[in-house]
CSV table of C-alpha atoms and ligand atoms in Angstrom, one decimal:
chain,number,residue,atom,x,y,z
A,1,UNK,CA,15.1,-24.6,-3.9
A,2,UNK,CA,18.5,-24.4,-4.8
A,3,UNK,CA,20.6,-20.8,-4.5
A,4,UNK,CA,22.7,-19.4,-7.5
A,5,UNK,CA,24.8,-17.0,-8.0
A,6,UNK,CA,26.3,-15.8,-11.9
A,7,UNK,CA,29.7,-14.3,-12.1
A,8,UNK,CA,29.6,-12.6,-15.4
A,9,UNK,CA,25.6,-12.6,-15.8
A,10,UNK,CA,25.3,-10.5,-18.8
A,11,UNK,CA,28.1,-12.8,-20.9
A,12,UNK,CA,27.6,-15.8,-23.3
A,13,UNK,CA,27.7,-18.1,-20.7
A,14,UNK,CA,25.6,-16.0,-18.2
A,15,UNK,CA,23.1,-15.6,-21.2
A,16,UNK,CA,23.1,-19.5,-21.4
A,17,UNK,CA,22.7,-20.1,-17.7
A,18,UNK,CA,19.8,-17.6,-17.3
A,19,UNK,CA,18.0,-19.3,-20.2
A,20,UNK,CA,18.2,-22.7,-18.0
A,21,UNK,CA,17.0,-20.5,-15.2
A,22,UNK,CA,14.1,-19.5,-16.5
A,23,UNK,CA,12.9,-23.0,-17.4
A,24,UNK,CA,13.7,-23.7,-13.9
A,25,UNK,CA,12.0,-20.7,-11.7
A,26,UNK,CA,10.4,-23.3,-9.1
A,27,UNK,CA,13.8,-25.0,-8.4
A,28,UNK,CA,16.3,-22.5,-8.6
A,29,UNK,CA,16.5,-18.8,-6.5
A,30,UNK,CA,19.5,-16.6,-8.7
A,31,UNK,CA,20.4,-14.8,-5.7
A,32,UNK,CA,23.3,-12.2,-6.9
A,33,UNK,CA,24.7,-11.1,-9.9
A,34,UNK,CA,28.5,-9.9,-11.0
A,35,UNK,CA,29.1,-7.8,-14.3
A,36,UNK,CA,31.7,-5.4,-15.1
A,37,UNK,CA,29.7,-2.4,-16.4
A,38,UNK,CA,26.5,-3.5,-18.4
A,39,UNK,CA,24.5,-1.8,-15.7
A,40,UNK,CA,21.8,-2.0,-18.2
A,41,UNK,CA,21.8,-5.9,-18.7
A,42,UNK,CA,22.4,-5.9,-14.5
A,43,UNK,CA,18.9,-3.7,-14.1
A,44,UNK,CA,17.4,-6.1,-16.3
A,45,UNK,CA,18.3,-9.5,-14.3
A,46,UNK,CA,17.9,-8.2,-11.4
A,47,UNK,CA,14.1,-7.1,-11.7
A,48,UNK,CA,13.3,-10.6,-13.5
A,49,UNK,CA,15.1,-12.9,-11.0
A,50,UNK,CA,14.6,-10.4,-7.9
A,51,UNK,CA,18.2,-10.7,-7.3
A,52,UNK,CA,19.1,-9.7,-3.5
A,53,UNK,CA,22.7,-8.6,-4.3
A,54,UNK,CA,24.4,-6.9,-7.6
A,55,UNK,CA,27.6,-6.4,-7.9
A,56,UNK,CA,29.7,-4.1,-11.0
A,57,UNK,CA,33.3,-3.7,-11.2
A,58,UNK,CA,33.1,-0.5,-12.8
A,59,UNK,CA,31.7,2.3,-10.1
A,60,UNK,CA,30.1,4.7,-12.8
A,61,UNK,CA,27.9,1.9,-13.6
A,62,UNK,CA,26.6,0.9,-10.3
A,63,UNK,CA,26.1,4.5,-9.8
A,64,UNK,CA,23.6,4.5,-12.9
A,65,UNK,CA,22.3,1.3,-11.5
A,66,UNK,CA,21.6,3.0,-8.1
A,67,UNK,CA,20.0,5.6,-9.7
A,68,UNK,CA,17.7,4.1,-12.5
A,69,UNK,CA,16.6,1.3,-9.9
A,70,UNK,CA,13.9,3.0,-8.2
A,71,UNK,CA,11.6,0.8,-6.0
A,72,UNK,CA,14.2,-2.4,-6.6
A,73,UNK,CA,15.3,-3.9,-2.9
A,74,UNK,CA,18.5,-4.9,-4.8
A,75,UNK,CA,21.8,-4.3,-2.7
A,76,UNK,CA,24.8,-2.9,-5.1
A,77,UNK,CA,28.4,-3.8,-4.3
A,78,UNK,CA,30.7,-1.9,-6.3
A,79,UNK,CA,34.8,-2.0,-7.4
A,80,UNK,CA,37.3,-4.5,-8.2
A,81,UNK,CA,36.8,-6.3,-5.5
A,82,UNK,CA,32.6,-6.7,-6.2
A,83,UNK,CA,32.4,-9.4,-7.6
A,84,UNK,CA,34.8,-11.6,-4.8
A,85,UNK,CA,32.3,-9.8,-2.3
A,86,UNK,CA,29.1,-11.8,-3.9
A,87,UNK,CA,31.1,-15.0,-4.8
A,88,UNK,CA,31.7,-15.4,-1.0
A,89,UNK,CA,28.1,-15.0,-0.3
A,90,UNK,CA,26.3,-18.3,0.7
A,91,UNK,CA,24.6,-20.1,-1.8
A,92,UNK,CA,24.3,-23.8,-3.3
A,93,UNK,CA,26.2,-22.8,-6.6
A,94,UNK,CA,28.5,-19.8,-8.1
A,95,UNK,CA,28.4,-19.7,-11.4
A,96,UNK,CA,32.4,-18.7,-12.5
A,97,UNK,CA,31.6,-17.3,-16.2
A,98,UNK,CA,33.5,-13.8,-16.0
A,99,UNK,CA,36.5,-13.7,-18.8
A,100,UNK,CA,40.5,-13.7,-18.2
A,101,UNK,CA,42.5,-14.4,-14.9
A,102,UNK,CA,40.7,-11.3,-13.4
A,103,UNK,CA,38.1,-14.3,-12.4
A,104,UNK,CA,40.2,-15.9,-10.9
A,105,UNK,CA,39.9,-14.2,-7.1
A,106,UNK,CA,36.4,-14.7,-7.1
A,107,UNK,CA,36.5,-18.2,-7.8
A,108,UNK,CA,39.1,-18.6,-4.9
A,109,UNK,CA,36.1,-16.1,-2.5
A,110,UNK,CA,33.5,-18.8,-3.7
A,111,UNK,CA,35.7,-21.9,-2.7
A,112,UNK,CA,37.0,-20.5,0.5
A,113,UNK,CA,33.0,-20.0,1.5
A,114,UNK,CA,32.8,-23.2,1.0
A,115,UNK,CA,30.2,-22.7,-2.2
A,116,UNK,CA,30.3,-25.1,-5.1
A,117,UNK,CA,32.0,-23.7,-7.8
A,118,UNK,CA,30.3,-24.4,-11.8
A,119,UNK,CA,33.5,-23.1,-13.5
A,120,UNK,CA,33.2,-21.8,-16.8
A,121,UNK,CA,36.0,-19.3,-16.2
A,122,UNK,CA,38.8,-21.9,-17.1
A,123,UNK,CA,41.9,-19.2,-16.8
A,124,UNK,CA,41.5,-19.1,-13.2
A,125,UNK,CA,41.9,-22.3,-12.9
A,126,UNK,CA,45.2,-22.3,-15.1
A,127,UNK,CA,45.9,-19.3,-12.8
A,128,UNK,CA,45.4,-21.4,-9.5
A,129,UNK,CA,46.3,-24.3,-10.7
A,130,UNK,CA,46.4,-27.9,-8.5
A,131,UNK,CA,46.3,-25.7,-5.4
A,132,UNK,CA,42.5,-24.2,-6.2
A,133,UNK,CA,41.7,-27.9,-6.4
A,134,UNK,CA,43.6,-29.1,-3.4
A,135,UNK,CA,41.9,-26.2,-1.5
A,136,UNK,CA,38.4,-27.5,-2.8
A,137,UNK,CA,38.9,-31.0,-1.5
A,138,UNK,CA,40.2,-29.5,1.8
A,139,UNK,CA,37.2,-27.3,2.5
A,140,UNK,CA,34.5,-30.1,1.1
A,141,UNK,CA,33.5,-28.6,-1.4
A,142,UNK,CA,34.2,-28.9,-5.4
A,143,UNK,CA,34.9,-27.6,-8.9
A,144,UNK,CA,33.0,-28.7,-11.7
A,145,UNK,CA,33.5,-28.1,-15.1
A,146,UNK,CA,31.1,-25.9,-17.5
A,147,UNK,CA,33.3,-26.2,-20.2
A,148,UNK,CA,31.5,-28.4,-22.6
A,149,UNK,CA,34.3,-30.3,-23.2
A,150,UNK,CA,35.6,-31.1,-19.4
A,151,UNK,CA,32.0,-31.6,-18.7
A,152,UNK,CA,31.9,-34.1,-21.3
A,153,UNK,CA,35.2,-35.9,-20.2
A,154,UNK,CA,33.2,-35.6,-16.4
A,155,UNK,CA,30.8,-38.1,-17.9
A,156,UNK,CA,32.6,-40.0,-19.8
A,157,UNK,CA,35.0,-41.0,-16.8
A,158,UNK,CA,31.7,-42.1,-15.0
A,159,UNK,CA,32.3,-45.2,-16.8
A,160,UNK,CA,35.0,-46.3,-15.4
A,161,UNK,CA,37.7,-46.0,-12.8
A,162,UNK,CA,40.8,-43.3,-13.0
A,163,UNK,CA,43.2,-46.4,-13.2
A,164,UNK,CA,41.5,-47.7,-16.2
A,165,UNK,CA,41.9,-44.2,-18.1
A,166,UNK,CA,44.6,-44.9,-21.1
A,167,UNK,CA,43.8,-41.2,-23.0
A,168,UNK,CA,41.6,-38.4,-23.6
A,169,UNK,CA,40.6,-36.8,-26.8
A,170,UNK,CA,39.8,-33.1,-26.1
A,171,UNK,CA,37.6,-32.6,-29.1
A,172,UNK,CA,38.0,-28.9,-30.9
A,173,UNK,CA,35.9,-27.2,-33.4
A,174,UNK,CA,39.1,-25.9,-35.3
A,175,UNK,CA,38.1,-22.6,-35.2
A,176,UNK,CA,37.3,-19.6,-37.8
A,177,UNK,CA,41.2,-20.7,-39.6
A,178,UNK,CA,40.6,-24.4,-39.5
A,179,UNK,CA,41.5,-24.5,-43.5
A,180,UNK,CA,43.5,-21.3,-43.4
A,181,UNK,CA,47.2,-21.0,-44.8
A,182,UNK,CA,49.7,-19.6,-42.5
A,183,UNK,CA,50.4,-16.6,-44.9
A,184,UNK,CA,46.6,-15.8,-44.7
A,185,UNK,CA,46.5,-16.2,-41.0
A,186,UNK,CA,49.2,-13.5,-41.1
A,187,UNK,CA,46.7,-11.3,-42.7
A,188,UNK,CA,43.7,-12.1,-40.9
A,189,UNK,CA,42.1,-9.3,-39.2
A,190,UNK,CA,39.6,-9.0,-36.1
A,191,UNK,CA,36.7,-9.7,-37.7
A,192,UNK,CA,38.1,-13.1,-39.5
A,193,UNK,CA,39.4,-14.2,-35.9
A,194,UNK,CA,36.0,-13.5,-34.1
A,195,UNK,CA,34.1,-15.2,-36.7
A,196,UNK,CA,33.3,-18.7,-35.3
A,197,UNK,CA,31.9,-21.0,-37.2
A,198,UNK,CA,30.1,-22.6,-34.6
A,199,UNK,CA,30.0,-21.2,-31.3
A,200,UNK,CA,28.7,-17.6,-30.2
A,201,UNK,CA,31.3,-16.8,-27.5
A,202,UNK,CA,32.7,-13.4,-26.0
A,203,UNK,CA,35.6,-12.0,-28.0
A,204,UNK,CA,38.2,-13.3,-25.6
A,205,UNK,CA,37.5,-17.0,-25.9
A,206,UNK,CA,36.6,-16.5,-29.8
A,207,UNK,CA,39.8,-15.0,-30.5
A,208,UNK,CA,41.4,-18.0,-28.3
A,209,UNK,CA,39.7,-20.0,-30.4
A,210,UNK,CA,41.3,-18.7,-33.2
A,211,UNK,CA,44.8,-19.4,-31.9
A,212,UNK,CA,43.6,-22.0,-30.5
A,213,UNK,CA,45.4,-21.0,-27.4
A,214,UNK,CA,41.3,-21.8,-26.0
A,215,UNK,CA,42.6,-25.1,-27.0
A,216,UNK,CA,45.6,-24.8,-25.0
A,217,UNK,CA,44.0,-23.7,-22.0
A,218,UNK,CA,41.9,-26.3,-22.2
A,219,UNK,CA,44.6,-28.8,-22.2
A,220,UNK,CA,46.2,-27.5,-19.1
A,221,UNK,CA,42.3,-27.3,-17.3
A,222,UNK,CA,42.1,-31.1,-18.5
A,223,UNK,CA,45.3,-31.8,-16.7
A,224,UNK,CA,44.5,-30.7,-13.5
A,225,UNK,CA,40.9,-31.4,-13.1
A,226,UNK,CA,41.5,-35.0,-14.0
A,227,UNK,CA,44.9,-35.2,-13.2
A,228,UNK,CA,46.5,-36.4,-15.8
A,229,UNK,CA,49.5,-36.3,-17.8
A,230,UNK,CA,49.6,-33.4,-20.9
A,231,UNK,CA,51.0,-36.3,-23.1
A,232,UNK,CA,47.8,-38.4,-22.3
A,233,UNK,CA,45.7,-36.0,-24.1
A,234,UNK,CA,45.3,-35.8,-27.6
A,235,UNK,CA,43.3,-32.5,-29.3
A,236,UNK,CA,41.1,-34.5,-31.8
A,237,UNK,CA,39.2,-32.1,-34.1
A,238,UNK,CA,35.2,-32.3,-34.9
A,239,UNK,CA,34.0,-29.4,-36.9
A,240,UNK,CA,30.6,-29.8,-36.2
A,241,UNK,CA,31.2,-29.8,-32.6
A,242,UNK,CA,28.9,-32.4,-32.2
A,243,UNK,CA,31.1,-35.2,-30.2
A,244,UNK,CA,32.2,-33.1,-27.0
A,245,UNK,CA,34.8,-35.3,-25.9
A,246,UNK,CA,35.5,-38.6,-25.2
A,247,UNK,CA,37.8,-41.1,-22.7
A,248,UNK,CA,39.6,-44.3,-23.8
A,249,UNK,CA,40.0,-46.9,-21.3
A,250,UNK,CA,42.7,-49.7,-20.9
A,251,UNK,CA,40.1,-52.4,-22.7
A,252,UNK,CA,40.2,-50.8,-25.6
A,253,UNK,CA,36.8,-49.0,-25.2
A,254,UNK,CA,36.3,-45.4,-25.9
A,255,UNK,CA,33.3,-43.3,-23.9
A,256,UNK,CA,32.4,-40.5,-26.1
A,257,UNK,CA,29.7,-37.7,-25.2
A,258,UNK,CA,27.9,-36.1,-28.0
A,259,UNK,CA,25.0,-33.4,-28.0
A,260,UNK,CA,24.0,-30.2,-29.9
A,261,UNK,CA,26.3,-27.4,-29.9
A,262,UNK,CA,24.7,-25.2,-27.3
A,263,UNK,CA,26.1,-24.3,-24.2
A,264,UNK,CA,22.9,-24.5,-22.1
A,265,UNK,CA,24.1,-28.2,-21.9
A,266,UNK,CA,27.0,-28.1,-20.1
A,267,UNK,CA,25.6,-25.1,-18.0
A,268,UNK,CA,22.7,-26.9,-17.1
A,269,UNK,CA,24.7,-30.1,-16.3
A,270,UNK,CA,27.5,-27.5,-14.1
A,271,UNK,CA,24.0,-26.0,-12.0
A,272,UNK,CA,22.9,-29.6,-11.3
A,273,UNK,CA,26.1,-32.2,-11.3
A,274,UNK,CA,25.4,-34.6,-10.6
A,275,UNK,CA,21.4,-34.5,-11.9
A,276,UNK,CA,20.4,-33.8,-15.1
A,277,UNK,CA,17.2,-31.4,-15.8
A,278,UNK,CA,15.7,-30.0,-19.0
A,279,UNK,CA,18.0,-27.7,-20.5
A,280,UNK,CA,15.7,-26.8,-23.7
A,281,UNK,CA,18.8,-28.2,-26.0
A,282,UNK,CA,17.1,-30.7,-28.4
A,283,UNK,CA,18.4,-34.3,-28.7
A,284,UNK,CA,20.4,-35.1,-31.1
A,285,UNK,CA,19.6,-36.8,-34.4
A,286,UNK,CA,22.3,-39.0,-35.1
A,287,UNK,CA,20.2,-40.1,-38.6
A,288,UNK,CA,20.2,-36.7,-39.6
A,289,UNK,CA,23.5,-35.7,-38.5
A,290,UNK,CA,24.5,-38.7,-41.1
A,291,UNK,CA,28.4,-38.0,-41.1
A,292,UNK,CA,30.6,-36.7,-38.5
A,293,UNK,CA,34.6,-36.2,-39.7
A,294,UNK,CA,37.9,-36.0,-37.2
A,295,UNK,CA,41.9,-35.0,-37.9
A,296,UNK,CA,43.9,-34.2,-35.8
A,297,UNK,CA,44.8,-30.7,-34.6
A,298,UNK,CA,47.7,-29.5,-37.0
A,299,UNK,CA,50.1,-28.3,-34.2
A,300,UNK,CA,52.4,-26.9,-36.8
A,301,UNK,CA,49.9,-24.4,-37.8
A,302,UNK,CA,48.4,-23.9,-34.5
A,303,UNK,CA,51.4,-24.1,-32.2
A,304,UNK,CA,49.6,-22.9,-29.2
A,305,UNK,CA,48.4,-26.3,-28.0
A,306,UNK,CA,51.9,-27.9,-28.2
A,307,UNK,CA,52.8,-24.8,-26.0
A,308,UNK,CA,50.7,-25.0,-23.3
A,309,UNK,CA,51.4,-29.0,-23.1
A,310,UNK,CA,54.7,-27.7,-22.8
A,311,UNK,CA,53.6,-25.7,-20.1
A,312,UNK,CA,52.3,-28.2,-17.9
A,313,UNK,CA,55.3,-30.2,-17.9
A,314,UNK,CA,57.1,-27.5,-16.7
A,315,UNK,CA,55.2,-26.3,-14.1
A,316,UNK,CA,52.6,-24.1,-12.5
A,317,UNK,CA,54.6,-20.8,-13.4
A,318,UNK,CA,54.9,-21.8,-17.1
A,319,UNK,CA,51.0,-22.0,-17.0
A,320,UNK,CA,50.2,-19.2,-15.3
A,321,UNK,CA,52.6,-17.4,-18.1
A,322,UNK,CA,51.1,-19.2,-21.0
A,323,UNK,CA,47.4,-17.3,-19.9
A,324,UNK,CA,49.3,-14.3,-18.8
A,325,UNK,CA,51.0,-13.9,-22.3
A,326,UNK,CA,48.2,-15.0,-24.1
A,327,UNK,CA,45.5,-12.6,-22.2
A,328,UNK,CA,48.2,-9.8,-23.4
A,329,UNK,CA,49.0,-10.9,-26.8
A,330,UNK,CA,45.5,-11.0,-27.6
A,331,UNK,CA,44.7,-7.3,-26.2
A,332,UNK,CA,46.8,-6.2,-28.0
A,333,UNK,CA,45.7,-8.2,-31.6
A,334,UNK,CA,42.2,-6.6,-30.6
A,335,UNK,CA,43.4,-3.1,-30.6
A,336,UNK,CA,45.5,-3.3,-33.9
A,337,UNK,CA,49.1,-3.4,-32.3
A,338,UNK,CA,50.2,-6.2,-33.8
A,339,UNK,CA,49.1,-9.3,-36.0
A,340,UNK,CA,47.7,-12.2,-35.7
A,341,UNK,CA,50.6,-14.6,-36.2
A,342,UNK,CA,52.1,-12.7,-33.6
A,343,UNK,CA,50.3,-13.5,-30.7
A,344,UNK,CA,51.3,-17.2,-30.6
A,345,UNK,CA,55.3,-15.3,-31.0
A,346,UNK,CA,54.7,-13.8,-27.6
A,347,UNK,CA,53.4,-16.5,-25.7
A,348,UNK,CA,56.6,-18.5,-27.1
A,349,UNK,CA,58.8,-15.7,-26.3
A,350,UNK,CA,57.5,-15.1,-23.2
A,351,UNK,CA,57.2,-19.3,-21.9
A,352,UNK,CA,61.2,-19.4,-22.5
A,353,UNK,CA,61.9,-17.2,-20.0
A,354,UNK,CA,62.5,-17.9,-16.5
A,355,UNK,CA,58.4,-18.7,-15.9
A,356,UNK,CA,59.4,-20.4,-12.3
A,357,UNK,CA,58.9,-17.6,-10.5
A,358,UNK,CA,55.2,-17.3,-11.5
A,359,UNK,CA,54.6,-20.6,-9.4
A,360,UNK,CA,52.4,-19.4,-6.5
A,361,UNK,CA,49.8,-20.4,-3.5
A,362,UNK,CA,46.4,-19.5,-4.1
A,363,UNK,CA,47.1,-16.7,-2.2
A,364,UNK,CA,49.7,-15.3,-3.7
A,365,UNK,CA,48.2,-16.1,-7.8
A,366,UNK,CA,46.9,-12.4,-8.2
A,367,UNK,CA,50.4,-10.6,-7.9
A,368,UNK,CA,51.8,-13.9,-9.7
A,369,UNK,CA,49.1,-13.1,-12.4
A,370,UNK,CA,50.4,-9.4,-12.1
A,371,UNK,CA,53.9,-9.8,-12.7
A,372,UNK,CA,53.5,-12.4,-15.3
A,373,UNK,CA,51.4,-9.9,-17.4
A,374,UNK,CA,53.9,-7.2,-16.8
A,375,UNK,CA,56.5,-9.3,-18.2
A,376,UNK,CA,54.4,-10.0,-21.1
A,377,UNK,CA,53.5,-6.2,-21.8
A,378,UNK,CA,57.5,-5.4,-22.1
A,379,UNK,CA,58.2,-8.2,-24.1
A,380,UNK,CA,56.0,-7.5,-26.5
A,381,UNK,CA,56.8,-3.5,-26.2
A,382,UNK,CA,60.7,-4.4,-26.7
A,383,UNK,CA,59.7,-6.8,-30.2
A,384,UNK,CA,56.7,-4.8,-31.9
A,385,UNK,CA,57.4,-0.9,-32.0
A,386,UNK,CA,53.4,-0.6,-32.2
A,387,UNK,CA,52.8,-2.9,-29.3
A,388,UNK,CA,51.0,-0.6,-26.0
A,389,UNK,CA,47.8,-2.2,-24.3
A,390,UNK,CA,45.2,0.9,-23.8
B,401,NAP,N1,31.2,-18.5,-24.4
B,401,NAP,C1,31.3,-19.8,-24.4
B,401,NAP,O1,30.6,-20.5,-25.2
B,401,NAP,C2,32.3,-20.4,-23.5
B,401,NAP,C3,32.4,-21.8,-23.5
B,401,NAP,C4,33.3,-22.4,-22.6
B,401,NAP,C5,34.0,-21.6,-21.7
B,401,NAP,N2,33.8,-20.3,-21.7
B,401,NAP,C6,34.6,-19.5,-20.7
B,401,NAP,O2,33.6,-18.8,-19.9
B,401,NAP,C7,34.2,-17.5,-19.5
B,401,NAP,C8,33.2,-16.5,-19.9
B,401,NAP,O3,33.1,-16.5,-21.3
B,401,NAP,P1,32.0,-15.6,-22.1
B,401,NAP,O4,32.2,-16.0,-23.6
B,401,NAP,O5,30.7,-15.8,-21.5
B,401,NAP,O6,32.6,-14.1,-21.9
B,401,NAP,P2,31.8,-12.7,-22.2
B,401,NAP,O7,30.7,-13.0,-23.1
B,401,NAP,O8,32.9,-11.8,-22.6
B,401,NAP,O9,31.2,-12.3,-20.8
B,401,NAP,C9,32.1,-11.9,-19.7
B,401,NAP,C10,31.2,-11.5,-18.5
B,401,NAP,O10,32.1,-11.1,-17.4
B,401,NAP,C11,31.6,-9.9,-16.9
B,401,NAP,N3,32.8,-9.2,-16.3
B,401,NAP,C12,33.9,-8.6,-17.0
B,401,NAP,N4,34.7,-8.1,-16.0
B,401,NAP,C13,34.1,-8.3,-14.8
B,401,NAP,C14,34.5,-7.9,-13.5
B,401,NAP,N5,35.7,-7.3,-13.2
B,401,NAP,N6,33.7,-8.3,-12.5
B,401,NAP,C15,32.5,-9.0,-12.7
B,401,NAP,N7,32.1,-9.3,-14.0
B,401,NAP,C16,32.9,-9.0,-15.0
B,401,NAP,C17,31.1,-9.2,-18.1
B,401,NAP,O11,30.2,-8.1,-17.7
B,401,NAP,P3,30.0,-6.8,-18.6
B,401,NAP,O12,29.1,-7.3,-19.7
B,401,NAP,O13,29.3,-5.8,-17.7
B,401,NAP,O14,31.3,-6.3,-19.1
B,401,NAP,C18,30.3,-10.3,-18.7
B,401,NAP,O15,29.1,-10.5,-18.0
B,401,NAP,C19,35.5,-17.4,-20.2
B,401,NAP,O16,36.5,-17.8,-19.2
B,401,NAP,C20,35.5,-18.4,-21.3
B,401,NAP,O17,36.7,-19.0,-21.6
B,401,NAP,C21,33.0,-19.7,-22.5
């Protein structure tokens, strides 16, 4: 039986993994559980998996935890540092599916136990950049992509060898504003950003997809897990979200991976790479599906993934500020401070300063993270009056 633990249990992507979990009681144990305060959704997992461990960030919660848990032998770690605590915890897999660079220590608690890492959580690695991986491969153990789109380009580069790789399309739904004007994008408001058309996400990574800073961030996670160079990969988009990704090799062939749009796929796939099991998503009918359309991403409407790109070449500091401005810009979109052309401003403003001195060891990525966000927070402060994260 195979051991598991979920970062981020009660989320869209912990939703999606439990539902692969229950299809698969015999061959998987969910040994511990992170949230932040859902203590409710963390009572419920528990007594359904009979989680040993629980971990929430916020202490008010685990105390309601505690005390509504009567007769459940369910240890509860609590604080900011919780969630590291239960990522270090021996098991065959860590789910990484909390939200936001605040992910990223326990993904660095889960590598340096030596635990296989099924990262959903793609800002930590943007936040860790080369050196989470190079840390992996040191201590034997490995990363693998939950993103449906890295763990499409994960297959697809089965088919060949990394010298035969010309490009990779990173395919993109296009997001809520794919036919939106710029002026009305200027207008848009919360609700018209966190409506996707496709995928039910948190808020974070729907208002990223939005931006399509998601995009962005995706770019930079494609260029270090596969290492390979930002102007290799082209953002092809697919509104139906039915082609994942794909890989074009020297011969003129091109891998693609298609499936439904449901993320129990690529969750299911992260849980048991490099074995497939049931994952309840049905085929998919090509014959019904009947047409599939592509463009290209319009970078001058959605300049975010021509940003991060940018990032990449510059360096690890640039990335680390492109999440760190981005993670800020949208806080503050969610609480009304500013607009929604504006975040996309501040991640521009914010990647031409000096973003060098963001470049950090593993170690050092949470104070990195820190400063990058405080820089963010005043530069936005100094160019939008309204502009104050609560
Ligand atoms: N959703 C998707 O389809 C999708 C697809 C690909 C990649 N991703 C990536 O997967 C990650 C998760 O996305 P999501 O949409 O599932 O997010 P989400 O729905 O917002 O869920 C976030 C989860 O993290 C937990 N959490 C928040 N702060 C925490 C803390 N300090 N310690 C422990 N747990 C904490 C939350 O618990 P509470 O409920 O208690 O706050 C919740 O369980 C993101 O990095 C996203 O980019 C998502």
């Amino acid at each position: 039986m195979k051991t598991v633990t979920i970062l981020g249990a009660s989320g869209s992507i912990g939703s999606s993994a439990l539902a692969f979990l229950r299809l698969h009681r015999e061959a998987f144990s969910l040994e511990s559980i992170a949230l932040g305060r859902d203590w409710k959704a963390a009572l419920q997992i528990a007594r359904e998996f009979g989680c040993t461990t629980v971990a929430l960030a916020d202490p008010e919660a685990a105390r309601r935890f505690r005390d509504e848990s009567g007769g459940l032998a369910c240890a509860v770690i609590d604080g900011p540092h919780a969630a590291s605590a239960v990522a270090a915890m021996p098991v065959d897999v860590v789910l990484a599916a909390i939200s936001g660079s605040i992910g990223y220590a326990p993904v660095l608690a889960a590598v340096r136990a030596r635990n296989r890492v099924a990262l959903a959580n793609k800002e930590a690695l943007v936040c860790g950049g080369r050196g989470l991986l190079d840390l992996a491969r040191q201590l034997s153990t490995s990363i693998v992509p939950v993103d449906s789109e890295h763990s499409a380009i994960l297959q697809c580069l089965a088919a060949g060898r990394p010298e035969e790789v010309r490009r990779i399309e990173l395919t993109a739904s296009g997001g809520p504003f794919r036919r939106w004007s710029r002026e009305a994008m200027s207008q848009a408001s919360v609700a018209d950003a966190l409506n996707h058309p496709v995928w039910p996400m948190g808020s974070k990574n729907s208002l990223d997809s939005a931006t399509m800073a998601n995009k962005g961030l995706e770019l930079i996670e494609t260029a270090y897990l596969f290492d390979i160079a930002p102007n290799s990969i082209d953002v092809l988009i697919n509104p139906s979200s039915l082609l994942h990704s794909a890989v074009h090799y020297v011969d003129g062939s091109m891998i693609a991976m298609l499936g439904k749009a449901d993320m129990r796929n690529a969750v299911g796939y992260g849980l048991t790479y490099p074995d497939r099991m049931v994952t309840g998503v049905d085929p998919l009918d090509l014959a019904e599906v009947g047409v599939l359309t592509f463009s290209r991403a319009d970078n001058d409407r959605f300049p975010c993934i021509d940003l991060a790109r940018e990032a990449v070449r510059q360096g690890q500091g640039a990335a680390m500020m492109f999440n760190a401005a981005n993670e800020i810009a949208g806080r503050l979109f969610m609480c009304g401070a500013i607009g929604f052309l504006q975040i996309e401003q501040i991640i521009t403003g914010c990647l031409a300063s000096d973003t060098s001195r963001y470049a950090a060891d593993v170690d050092d990525v949470v104070p990195a993270d820190a400063a990058a966000k405080a820089f963010a927070e005043a530069y936005a402060g100094a160019r939008f009056a309204a502009a104050e994260v609560d």
